[in-house]
Amino acid sequence: MRRFATLVFLLLFTIPFGVSISGCSKKSPAVFCAGDTGPVVGQVSNITLQPKIFGISMNFAQIGQVTTPTAVDCKGTTATVSSYTYATFLPNGQPDMTIADVQPTTGKLCAGTWNRNTGGGIADFTTCNPTNKTGTVYVVANGGGVSSNPLPIFVHAVVTNVTLGPLSTDCVNDPATNCSPAAFDTQTNTCAQTTNGNGCCTAPVATTATALADTACVSQGVTSQLAARVIAGTGTSQTNVSCQVGHLSYAPQTASVVTIDENGVATAQHSGSTVITANIANAGSSAGFFSTCPPVSIQLSAVGGGGVPTNSIVVNPNNVQPITTVATDINGTILTGLTLNYESTTPTTIPGNSAASVTPTLPGAAAITAVCRPPTCNPSPFNQIGLFGNGKAIASNPVSVIAPGTNSTNLYIASTNSLYLVPVDFTQPQLGSPVRLPYQPNSMVISIDGSTVYMGSSSGLMTYSATSNSVGTPNVAITGPVLAVSPDGTKLVVTDPVRQFVYLYLPATGVIQTQYGGVGTHAVFSPDSSTVYVTLGDYNSSTGVTTPNNQLLVNSTFIGWYQTTSSQPTTDVAIGVPSVGAFFGGNPTTARSYCSETTTVGVPATTASTTSNIFYPDAGVLAPQTDRVATTNDGLHLLGATVNPAPAFIDLAISTPPTGTPGLPHVACPLADGQTQKFGATPVFTGALPGVTATAITGVLPTSDSKIAFVTYLGSGGVLPTYTPQAAGPGTLGSIALSTALGTPIAPVAGVVSADNQTFFAGTSGDNAVHLITKQTDGTYKDTTTPIAPKLPDVNGNIVTPNLLVQKPRVATS
């Protein structure tokens, strides 16, 4: 009984107490923005419609859409609004739905008046009825008891043209966007309207930026005020509506050239030109062009002995040598941030770099130049190439670099009459074993890194790995001679005389990147691998001989293939140092500039302006006849040799106006229309090749330090002609007697210079050997070492002349 009484007590008191507790539970207390009263955190405090500054510009009857509003609370945290309602008002606050109308629940805009209660199954707010009323109204979004900022809606006639031009100084008769009330809204917030109906302010807006130049480029860092003239209608019905369209937003096609802020102030950035698009009425229009001045001078120097800047330095292998680069534009502004390529004439031993420094990897010599080359530096729209100098390459003066020491060499010996290749490793006491090739080669080149030897043939392209000493599977789809390999090793120039094509072949993938009709005879790449120059010829299928013609072919990453003609057959090609063009053997010897000859039509820096270009124009060189040519790395000489009318050697001193100083060329492309960059090529020496009876010149081969050049030929004489150039004035022509240790040499038919310039390897007819012409302690070269006997057999077992030679440097062993 006692337990029962206890249970009743608990039921009467405990349960109601618990129920009481549950029923009196409280919600989380309100958090106010400040203090104990006022707005509550989480409630809508502010609603924003964008774009607040630009507003929305609309053509008559155009349909648009208000952007989704953003709502925040008093702490700036996003707040949720279940729905918005929209309405339009005039600047005086009165409702208006005749200039621009808005769908009340969706924010869908109409530049006119929406259909309402149309009936007949036509849904409301689907047809925008034009009223053709020009003016500005404001849209406001309401939600959560809060109204947004008023968003301006500019309604105007249909825009047909937007053109950049000078700032207006007469807002009544020549209105531009700097006359618009929108220009004042972000400046002084004052605007006295005119009564002439064009919607403009009485005076142009004051600005700290100068007007965008329409007859010149803008130097880096300089600001300019963009002004546009906005036209509605066509023909005689055109109307200037610049002050009725509100804010224009500008966007450069190439953002690296210029930045443009919300007020249309453009700041020149990096060299180049770009199309500027003006966005208006929900559409973009190409309004004009902007040009940031290109460099007209790029000067390189390095710190030499005693801390004095110099253009000739000695750098030990594996040491880093900084290079100072100073680039200036036509206004004398020193440019920063240029994307320059630092190119080397001898990348095997002294590679170029993307940075302003050089680090030799092996002993040797090279010239380093910096090139600003489109499209990575000084770009331009294709139809504006040449305007103000944009879209053209600019090269620096060369800096001569010598890395002292000696290398060992891997030499690869072959013949156009043999199926064998003989590798020679000069760190070993004996010759390498002959390597059987799939086909008889007609040409041979080696990649700059020395990893691969490429051999062309009439049956397929062959490769020999210099690292694994093995022959790869030939590509039988690629037939014909290999003319050149790009310095970066990614491309080969191969010509097929039967199919009459010149190929750019990609060895990494085994495919043809691009091709062009014709038969190539010689080819040379620019040091950065972006451009290749090719001489063409006429192929005789019955004799298998290609005769040079007057056709020249160029391929560049900027413009693709380009074919032009010379006044006479071209027999050879050599790249300029710096690579501002190419020189061509022939009668006479000529040159082509990489600076196009530009003609501008229309008003510069406007959409009505276009340029036409003669690419790779004649550079004004008319020099004595040459069959084979070569340039020296110091940029001072074009060396050539010919057999007509008699075997002779020619030395041309190179310079380019306006300085006319050899070795210090002015390498910026001409800025003025109709100008062509001219090269100076003055003959300083012409002399007969001593002791030579030649039927053809096969090569002119200068050392990379520009101290001496060797001449190879077909014919007889038993000597190797040499030429020692001088910095100024004529050099000295000589010859080296060839060793008779393995027989009687008739002629040096092919050759290659070792990377350290200590040895010239000459393949000779007569004794069918390779002679080692070595540098002596007094600086002269002599044939005192026992020649190499590769003993290359033809298909009948006869020993033939080694007329294909390439070399790969390697570290010398002690």
mmCIF file of N, CA, C and O in Angstrom, residues 751-796:
data_model
loop_
_atom_site.group_PDB
_atom_site.id
_atom_site.type_symbol
_atom_site.label_atom_id
_atom_site.label_comp_id
_atom_site.label_asym_id
_atom_site.label_seq_id
_atom_site.Cartn_x
_atom_site.Cartn_y
_atom_site.Cartn_z
ATOM 1 N N GLY A 751 83.224 18.745 -95.137
ATOM 2 C CA GLY A 751 83.931 19.023 -93.899
ATOM 3 C C GLY A 751 83.004 19.427 -92.778
ATOM 4 O O GLY A 751 81.839 19.762 -92.985
ATOM 5 N N VAL A 752 83.546 19.387 -91.567
ATOM 6 C CA VAL A 752 82.821 19.837 -90.387
ATOM 7 C C VAL A 752 83.848 20.315 -89.374
ATOM 8 O O VAL A 752 84.936 19.741 -89.244
ATOM 9 N N VAL A 753 83.514 21.410 -88.652
ATOM 10 C CA VAL A 753 84.404 21.983 -87.647
ATOM 11 C C VAL A 753 84.028 21.415 -86.282
ATOM 12 O O VAL A 753 82.846 21.336 -85.935
ATOM 13 N N SER A 754 85.034 21.016 -85.505
ATOM 14 C CA SER A 754 84.756 20.545 -84.153
ATOM 15 C C SER A 754 84.189 21.695 -83.324
ATOM 16 O O SER A 754 84.459 22.869 -83.586
ATOM 17 N N ALA A 755 83.407 21.351 -82.321
ATOM 18 C CA ALA A 755 82.723 22.373 -81.529
ATOM 19 C C ALA A 755 83.697 23.297 -80.809
ATOM 20 O O ALA A 755 83.382 24.467 -80.563
ATOM 21 N N ASP A 756 84.896 22.801 -80.457
ATOM 22 C CA ASP A 756 85.869 23.647 -79.759
ATOM 23 C C ASP A 756 86.810 24.373 -80.715
ATOM 24 O O ASP A 756 87.750 25.036 -80.277
ATOM 25 N N ASN A 757 86.552 24.237 -82.045
ATOM 26 C CA ASN A 757 87.336 24.909 -83.084
ATOM 27 C C ASN A 757 88.791 24.462 -83.142
ATOM 28 O O ASN A 757 89.622 25.133 -83.756
ATOM 29 N N GLN A 758 89.100 23.337 -82.539
ATOM 30 C CA GLN A 758 90.477 22.853 -82.555
ATOM 31 C C GLN A 758 90.789 22.007 -83.775
ATOM 32 O O GLN A 758 91.947 21.852 -84.151
ATOM 33 N N THR A 759 89.733 21.454 -84.437
ATOM 34 C CA THR A 759 89.955 20.528 -85.543
ATOM 35 C C THR A 759 88.929 20.756 -86.641
ATOM 36 O O THR A 759 87.744 20.972 -86.355
ATOM 37 N N PHE A 760 89.411 20.719 -87.870
ATOM 38 C CA PHE A 760 88.520 20.673 -89.021
ATOM 39 C C PHE A 760 88.664 19.301 -89.657
ATOM 40 O O PHE A 760 89.761 18.881 -90.035
ATOM 41 N N PHE A 761 87.540 18.592 -89.749
ATOM 42 C CA PHE A 761 87.534 17.254 -90.337
ATOM 43 C C PHE A 761 87.149 17.388 -91.803
ATOM 44 O O PHE A 761 86.071 17.910 -92.124
ATOM 45 N N ALA A 762 88.007 16.933 -92.714
ATOM 46 C CA ALA A 762 87.796 17.071 -94.157
ATOM 47 C C ALA A 762 87.758 15.706 -94.809
ATOM 48 O O ALA A 762 88.739 14.942 -94.734
ATOM 49 N N GLY A 763 86.617 15.390 -95.432
ATOM 50 C CA GLY A 763 86.538 14.170 -96.233
ATOM 51 C C GLY A 763 87.092 14.430 -97.610
ATOM 52 O O GLY A 763 86.682 15.396 -98.277
ATOM 53 N N THR A 764 88.032 13.601 -98.046
ATOM 54 C CA THR A 764 88.759 13.883 -99.279
ATOM 55 C C THR A 764 88.574 12.776 -100.309
ATOM 56 O O THR A 764 88.489 11.583 -99.980
ATOM 57 N N SER A 765 88.521 13.199 -101.560
ATOM 58 C CA SER A 765 88.558 12.253 -102.667
ATOM 59 C C SER A 765 90.012 11.908 -102.955
ATOM 60 O O SER A 765 90.930 12.584 -102.512
ATOM 61 N N GLY A 766 90.234 10.879 -103.701
ATOM 62 C CA GLY A 766 91.599 10.435 -104.007
ATOM 63 C C GLY A 766 92.049 9.391 -103.027
ATOM 64 O O GLY A 766 92.202 8.211 -103.393
ATOM 65 N N ASP A 767 92.266 9.772 -101.773
ATOM 66 C CA ASP A 767 92.654 8.794 -100.764
ATOM 67 C C ASP A 767 91.453 8.290 -99.972
ATOM 68 O O ASP A 767 91.588 7.419 -99.111
ATOM 69 N N ASN A 768 90.266 8.838 -100.243
ATOM 70 C CA ASN A 768 89.026 8.413 -99.585
ATOM 71 C C ASN A 768 89.179 8.363 -98.066
ATOM 72 O O ASN A 768 88.778 7.404 -97.404
ATOM 73 N N ALA A 769 89.729 9.439 -97.520
ATOM 74 C CA ALA A 769 90.034 9.504 -96.092
ATOM 75 C C ALA A 769 89.374 10.724 -95.471
ATOM 76 O O ALA A 769 88.789 11.569 -96.153
ATOM 77 N N VAL A 770 89.476 10.799 -94.149
ATOM 78 C CA VAL A 770 89.047 11.980 -93.412
ATOM 79 C C VAL A 770 90.284 12.568 -92.751
ATOM 80 O O VAL A 770 90.925 11.917 -91.905
ATOM 81 N N HIS A 771 90.649 13.789 -93.163
ATOM 82 C CA HIS A 771 91.840 14.450 -92.650
ATOM 83 C C HIS A 771 91.488 15.294 -91.437
ATOM 84 O O HIS A 771 90.439 15.942 -91.391
ATOM 85 N N LEU A 772 92.384 15.314 -90.447
ATOM 86 C CA LEU A 772 92.221 16.089 -89.227
ATOM 87 C C LEU A 772 93.111 17.311 -89.306
ATOM 88 O O LEU A 772 94.336 17.226 -89.114
ATOM 89 N N ILE A 773 92.514 18.449 -89.646
ATOM 90 C CA ILE A 773 93.255 19.687 -89.749
ATOM 91 C C ILE A 773 93.216 20.334 -88.370
ATOM 92 O O ILE A 773 92.170 20.833 -87.936
ATOM 93 N N THR A 774 94.323 20.317 -87.662
ATOM 94 C CA THR A 774 94.322 20.692 -86.245
ATOM 95 C C THR A 774 94.983 22.054 -86.025
ATOM 96 O O THR A 774 95.894 22.460 -86.741
ATOM 97 N N LYS A 775 94.500 22.725 -84.984
ATOM 98 C CA LYS A 775 95.015 24.031 -84.622
ATOM 99 C C LYS A 775 96.340 23.883 -83.879
ATOM 100 O O LYS A 775 96.452 23.096 -82.935
ATOM 101 N N GLN A 776 97.312 24.657 -84.286
ATOM 102 C CA GLN A 776 98.632 24.617 -83.686
ATOM 103 C C GLN A 776 98.733 25.649 -82.556
ATOM 104 O O GLN A 776 97.848 26.481 -82.358
ATOM 105 N N THR A 777 99.811 25.573 -81.819
ATOM 106 C CA THR A 777 100.005 26.498 -80.698
ATOM 107 C C THR A 777 100.118 27.939 -81.165
ATOM 108 O O THR A 777 99.829 28.873 -80.403
ATOM 109 N N ASP A 778 100.548 28.147 -82.410
ATOM 110 C CA ASP A 778 100.660 29.519 -82.923
ATOM 111 C C ASP A 778 99.359 30.013 -83.542
ATOM 112 O O ASP A 778 99.305 31.111 -84.108
ATOM 113 N N GLY A 779 98.278 29.209 -83.454
ATOM 114 C CA GLY A 779 96.978 29.617 -83.963
ATOM 115 C C GLY A 779 96.702 29.196 -85.389
ATOM 116 O O GLY A 779 95.575 29.340 -85.870
ATOM 117 N N THR A 780 97.722 28.683 -86.092
ATOM 118 C CA THR A 780 97.513 28.231 -87.463
ATOM 119 C C THR A 780 96.974 26.799 -87.459
ATOM 120 O O THR A 780 96.999 26.110 -86.435
ATOM 121 N N TYR A 781 96.494 26.360 -88.629
ATOM 122 C CA TYR A 781 95.964 24.994 -88.770
ATOM 123 C C TYR A 781 96.839 24.232 -89.762
ATOM 124 O O TYR A 781 97.234 24.763 -90.809
ATOM 125 N N LYS A 782 97.114 22.959 -89.402
ATOM 126 C CA LYS A 782 97.925 22.116 -90.287
ATOM 127 C C LYS A 782 97.388 20.693 -90.271
ATOM 128 O O LYS A 782 96.724 20.276 -89.324
ATOM 129 N N ASP A 783 97.689 19.979 -91.350
ATOM 130 C CA ASP A 783 97.302 18.576 -91.472
ATOM 131 C C ASP A 783 98.498 17.713 -91.097
ATOM 132 O O ASP A 783 99.261 17.265 -91.947
ATOM 133 N N THR A 784 98.689 17.489 -89.791
ATOM 134 C CA THR A 784 99.852 16.753 -89.306
ATOM 135 C C THR A 784 99.487 15.417 -88.669
ATOM 136 O O THR A 784 100.365 14.621 -88.360
ATOM 137 N N THR A 785 98.199 15.157 -88.462
ATOM 138 C CA THR A 785 97.749 13.920 -87.840
ATOM 139 C C THR A 785 97.409 12.896 -88.914
ATOM 140 O O THR A 785 96.908 13.254 -89.987
ATOM 141 N N THR A 786 97.694 11.651 -88.652
ATOM 142 C CA THR A 786 97.383 10.606 -89.622
ATOM 143 C C THR A 786 95.880 10.611 -89.916
ATOM 144 O O THR A 786 95.060 10.571 -88.990
ATOM 145 N N PRO A 787 95.486 10.683 -91.191
ATOM 146 C CA PRO A 787 94.062 10.717 -91.536
ATOM 147 C C PRO A 787 93.349 9.432 -91.104
ATOM 148 O O PRO A 787 93.961 8.395 -90.855
ATOM 149 N N ILE A 788 92.018 9.535 -91.035
ATOM 150 C CA ILE A 788 91.167 8.377 -90.739
ATOM 151 C C ILE A 788 90.805 7.707 -92.048
ATOM 152 O O ILE A 788 90.441 8.363 -93.026
ATOM 153 N N ALA A 789 90.867 6.379 -92.052
ATOM 154 C CA ALA A 789 90.477 5.619 -93.230
ATOM 155 C C ALA A 789 89.193 4.854 -92.923
ATOM 156 O O ALA A 789 89.231 3.736 -92.394
ATOM 157 N N PRO A 790 88.016 5.430 -93.215
ATOM 158 C CA PRO A 790 86.762 4.745 -92.871
ATOM 159 C C PRO A 790 86.479 3.541 -93.744
ATOM 160 O O PRO A 790 85.697 2.668 -93.367
ATOM 161 N N LYS A 791 87.086 3.512 -94.941
ATOM 162 C CA LYS A 791 86.940 2.379 -95.863
ATOM 163 C C LYS A 791 85.471 2.057 -96.118
ATOM 164 O O LYS A 791 84.998 0.939 -95.893
ATOM 165 N N LEU A 792 84.750 3.075 -96.586
ATOM 166 C CA LEU A 792 83.340 2.896 -96.903
ATOM 167 C C LEU A 792 83.201 2.214 -98.264
ATOM 168 O O LEU A 792 83.677 2.742 -99.276
ATOM 169 N N PRO A 793 82.539 1.067 -98.334
ATOM 170 C CA PRO A 793 82.428 0.363 -99.613
ATOM 171 C C PRO A 793 81.142 0.725 -100.347
ATOM 172 O O PRO A 793 80.122 1.040 -99.729
ATOM 173 N N ASP A 794 81.181 0.697 -101.667
ATOM 174 C CA ASP A 794 79.946 0.793 -102.430
ATOM 175 C C ASP A 794 79.374 -0.608 -102.618
ATOM 176 O O ASP A 794 79.865 -1.571 -102.016
ATOM 177 N N VAL A 795 78.336 -0.742 -103.428
ATOM 178 C CA VAL A 795 77.678 -2.048 -103.574
ATOM 179 C C VAL A 795 78.586 -3.069 -104.247
ATOM 180 O O VAL A 795 78.355 -4.290 -104.141
ATOM 181 N N ASN A 796 79.628 -2.610 -104.935
ATOM 182 C CA ASN A 796 80.567 -3.504 -105.599
ATOM 183 C C ASN A 796 81.832 -3.755 -104.778
ATOM 184 O O ASN A 796 82.751 -4.416 -105.238
#
